[in-house]
Short mmCIF file of C-alpha atoms in Angstrom, two decimals:
data_model
loop_
_atom_site.label_atom_id
_atom_site.label_comp_id
_atom_site.label_asym_id
_atom_site.label_seq_id
_atom_site.Cartn_x
_atom_site.Cartn_y
_atom_site.Cartn_z
CA MET A 7 -2.50 8.11 -10.63
CA GLY A 8 -4.42 5.37 -11.55
CA ALA A 9 -4.91 1.76 -12.57
CA ASN A 10 -2.27 1.46 -15.15
CA LEU A 11 0.46 -0.69 -14.73
CA ALA A 12 3.42 -0.39 -16.69
CA ASN A 13 3.25 -3.39 -18.76
CA GLU A 14 -0.37 -2.94 -19.73
CA VAL A 15 0.09 0.28 -20.88
CA ALA A 16 2.97 -0.92 -22.97
CA ALA A 17 0.54 -3.17 -24.23
CA GLU A 18 -1.71 -0.82 -25.23
CA ASN A 19 -4.50 -2.30 -22.85
CA PHE A 20 -7.06 0.05 -21.81
CA CYS A 21 -6.13 1.92 -18.85
CA GLU A 22 -6.84 5.38 -16.96
CA ALA A 23 -5.03 7.74 -14.76
CA THR A 24 -6.47 10.66 -12.73
CA ILE A 25 -3.95 13.81 -12.78
CA GLY A 26 -4.38 16.26 -9.70
CA TYR A 27 -3.99 20.11 -10.71
CA LYS A 28 -3.90 23.18 -9.00
CA ASN A 29 -3.90 25.35 -11.91
CA ILE A 30 -6.45 23.87 -14.61
CA GLU A 31 -4.91 24.86 -17.85
CA HIS A 32 -1.85 22.87 -16.97
CA GLY A 33 -4.15 19.91 -15.87
CA LYS A 34 -5.88 20.28 -19.36
CA LEU A 35 -2.70 20.36 -21.17
CA LEU A 36 -1.53 17.58 -18.93
CA GLN A 37 -4.45 15.90 -20.20
CA SER A 38 -4.17 16.49 -23.87
CA LEU A 39 -0.63 15.29 -23.84
CA PHE A 40 -1.52 11.90 -22.39
CA HIS A 41 -4.97 10.91 -23.18
CA THR A 42 -5.12 8.37 -25.95
CA SER A 43 -7.88 5.88 -27.03
CA TYR A 44 -6.31 3.21 -24.78
CA PHE A 45 -5.32 5.72 -21.97
CA ARG A 46 -8.28 7.87 -20.63
CA ILE A 47 -6.90 10.87 -18.53
CA ALA A 48 -9.06 12.57 -15.67
CA ILE A 49 -8.07 15.74 -14.13
CA SER A 50 -8.98 16.81 -10.59
CA SER A 51 -8.41 19.97 -8.82
CA ASP A 52 -8.45 17.73 -5.45
CA CYS A 53 -4.59 17.06 -5.93
CA GLN A 54 -3.73 16.66 -2.36
CA THR A 55 -6.33 13.48 -2.36
CA VAL A 56 -5.00 12.06 -5.69
CA GLU A 57 -1.48 12.08 -4.21
CA LEU A 58 -2.70 10.65 -0.90
CA CYS A 59 -4.25 7.94 -2.81
CA GLY A 60 -1.20 7.15 -4.86
CA ALA A 61 0.87 6.84 -1.62
CA LEU A 62 -1.66 4.97 0.92
CA LYS A 63 -2.90 2.37 -1.75
CA ASN A 64 0.63 0.89 -1.32
CA VAL A 65 -0.04 0.48 2.39
CA VAL A 66 -3.26 -1.22 1.71
CA ALA A 67 -1.74 -3.69 -0.79
CA VAL A 68 0.88 -4.94 1.73
CA GLY A 69 -2.22 -5.96 3.54
CA ALA A 70 -3.54 -7.93 0.64
CA GLY A 71 -0.68 -9.31 -0.23
CA ILE A 72 -0.10 -11.00 3.34
CA CYS A 73 -3.55 -12.17 2.68
CA ASP A 74 -2.68 -13.86 -0.43
CA GLY A 75 0.61 -15.43 1.09
CA LEU A 76 -1.38 -16.96 3.86
CA GLY A 77 -3.54 -18.29 1.49
CA TYR A 78 -6.89 -16.77 2.52
CA GLY A 79 -9.75 -16.26 -0.06
CA GLY A 80 -11.35 -13.65 -2.03
CA ASN A 81 -13.76 -12.49 0.87
CA THR A 82 -10.62 -11.56 2.85
CA LYS A 83 -8.70 -9.72 0.50
CA ALA A 84 -12.01 -7.89 -0.56
CA ALA A 85 -12.45 -6.97 3.14
CA ILE A 86 -8.83 -5.83 3.92
CA ILE A 87 -9.28 -3.36 0.75
CA ARG A 88 -12.57 -2.33 1.82
CA ILE A 89 -10.84 -1.79 5.07
CA GLY A 90 -7.95 0.06 3.55
CA LEU A 91 -10.40 2.13 1.63
CA LYS A 92 -12.39 3.19 4.28
CA GLU A 93 -8.87 4.44 6.17
CA MET A 94 -7.64 6.13 3.25
CA VAL A 95 -10.95 8.05 3.28
CA THR A 96 -10.55 8.88 6.95
CA PHE A 97 -6.93 9.90 6.57
CA ALA A 98 -7.58 12.30 3.95
CA LYS A 99 -10.44 14.02 5.86
CA GLU A 100 -9.42 13.98 9.10
CA ILE A 101 -5.60 14.29 8.95
CA PHE A 102 -5.60 16.46 5.99
CA GLY A 103 -9.05 18.26 6.39
CA GLY A 104 -10.20 17.43 2.72
CA GLY A 105 -10.79 14.85 -0.02
CA HIS A 106 -13.87 14.89 -2.21
CA ASP A 107 -15.89 11.56 -1.94
CA ALA A 108 -15.93 12.06 -5.63
CA THR A 109 -12.01 11.64 -5.96
CA PHE A 110 -12.03 8.28 -4.13
CA LEU A 111 -14.22 6.98 -6.87
CA GLU A 112 -11.64 8.28 -10.02
CA SER A 113 -8.83 5.94 -11.06
CA CYS A 114 -6.70 7.27 -8.68
CA GLY A 115 -8.61 5.97 -5.87
CA VAL A 116 -10.58 2.94 -5.71
CA ALA A 117 -9.12 1.57 -9.14
CA ASP A 118 -5.78 2.16 -8.69
CA LEU A 119 -6.34 0.26 -5.18
CA VAL A 120 -7.82 -2.57 -6.48
CA THR A 121 -5.34 -2.56 -9.31
CA THR A 122 -2.28 -2.70 -6.90
CA CYS A 123 -3.98 -4.97 -4.37
CA TYR A 124 -4.15 -7.58 -7.31
CA GLY A 125 -1.00 -6.76 -9.54
CA GLY A 126 1.49 -4.42 -7.84
CA ARG A 127 5.00 -5.11 -6.50
CA ASN A 128 3.58 -4.24 -3.06
CA ARG A 129 1.41 -7.20 -3.01
CA LYS A 130 3.93 -9.58 -4.26
CA VAL A 131 6.46 -8.56 -1.72
CA ALA A 132 3.95 -8.87 0.95
CA GLU A 133 2.93 -12.16 -0.32
CA ALA A 134 6.39 -13.45 -0.35
CA LEU A 135 6.80 -11.63 3.12
CA ALA A 136 3.83 -14.01 4.60
CA LYS A 137 5.19 -17.25 3.32
CA THR A 138 8.63 -16.95 3.58
CA LYS A 139 9.37 -14.51 6.57
CA LYS A 140 12.26 -13.09 4.87
CA SER A 141 13.08 -9.39 5.28
CA ILE A 142 11.65 -6.58 2.72
CA GLU A 143 14.78 -5.78 1.50
CA GLU A 144 15.76 -9.72 0.77
CA LEU A 145 12.45 -9.98 -1.22
CA GLU A 146 13.10 -6.69 -3.04
CA ALA A 147 16.32 -8.17 -4.13
CA GLU A 148 15.16 -11.08 -5.32
CA LEU A 149 11.61 -10.42 -6.98
CA LEU A 150 11.67 -6.81 -7.89
CA ASN A 151 14.76 -6.42 -10.40
CA GLY A 152 15.87 -3.60 -9.02
CA GLN A 153 12.79 -1.74 -8.18
CA LYS A 154 11.65 -0.96 -4.37
CA VAL A 155 8.04 -1.32 -2.58
CA GLN A 156 6.32 2.04 -1.76
CA GLY A 157 3.94 0.55 0.84
CA PRO A 158 6.49 -0.19 4.07
CA PRO A 159 8.35 3.05 3.80
CA THR A 160 4.91 4.92 3.62
CA ALA A 161 3.48 2.93 6.59
CA ILE A 162 6.33 4.45 8.48
CA GLU A 163 5.72 7.78 7.65
CA VAL A 164 2.00 7.22 7.94
CA TYR A 165 2.59 5.48 11.78
CA LYS A 166 4.65 8.42 12.54
CA LEU A 167 1.73 11.19 11.92
CA LEU A 168 -0.97 9.31 13.37
CA GLN A 169 1.15 8.31 16.64
CA SER A 170 1.94 12.38 16.80
CA LYS A 171 -1.87 12.78 16.69
CA GLY A 172 -3.04 10.16 19.27
CA MET A 173 -5.11 8.41 16.30
CA VAL A 174 -3.17 5.08 15.92
CA ASP A 175 -6.33 3.10 17.17
CA ARG A 176 -8.64 4.58 14.71
CA PHE A 177 -6.23 3.12 11.58
CA PRO A 178 -6.00 -0.72 12.64
CA LEU A 179 -4.79 -1.79 8.95
CA PHE A 180 -2.27 1.01 8.62
CA THR A 181 -1.07 0.40 12.13
CA THR A 182 -0.92 -3.42 11.74
CA VAL A 183 1.11 -3.13 8.50
CA TYR A 184 3.55 -1.19 9.73
CA ARG A 185 3.93 -3.40 12.89
CA ILE A 186 4.17 -6.58 10.72
CA CYS A 187 6.89 -4.69 8.20
CA TYR A 188 8.85 -3.26 11.13
CA GLU A 189 7.91 -4.31 14.87
CA GLY A 190 8.23 -8.34 14.02
CA LEU A 191 4.25 -8.54 14.47
CA PRO A 192 3.67 -12.00 12.63
CA PRO A 193 1.97 -11.65 9.38
CA GLU A 194 -0.60 -14.39 10.39
CA ASP A 195 -1.78 -11.60 13.26
CA LEU A 196 -2.93 -9.38 10.64
CA LEU A 197 -6.72 -10.19 10.97
CA LYS A 198 -6.62 -9.92 14.95
CA HIS A 199 -5.53 -6.53 14.84
CA ILE A 200 -8.18 -5.07 12.03
#
């Protein structure tokens, strides 16, 4: 997981990734296989948080894309990213009982979050959602050339889990992204609910 959009990796632009491991020898092996002068690989024993960051950042990117689609500026988008990071940390610690603070500062955490909120397909589709009011499925077909977004389906699973634990109100951004994508909440209401 990390700040490594495929086209930039292919162009050999400097980027990085974090590999979570349960067995350090496996982690070191994977690091040695993928680490290059332009692709820095870090390894982490906090593999659960590495994976959570990889999923949850896509939900935050939907919020960032909605901001872009509504024409909000950098301050608003930065606030969405900050709120999203805070919810990611809280989710990892309170729902899964773990998450080392340092993991969120690795490429799988804040770097991947920022990259995805500025350049990922979840942001792109959410921007179009806010502008056009078309469905996610229509926008995937029009904009992604066969790829799919991960933020909306992840938002469903996150919402179900939060609902089962009575914690929906503690995660306003995750909940609002879910409601915009699946319950018809207008994108213009994003800021009212966070």
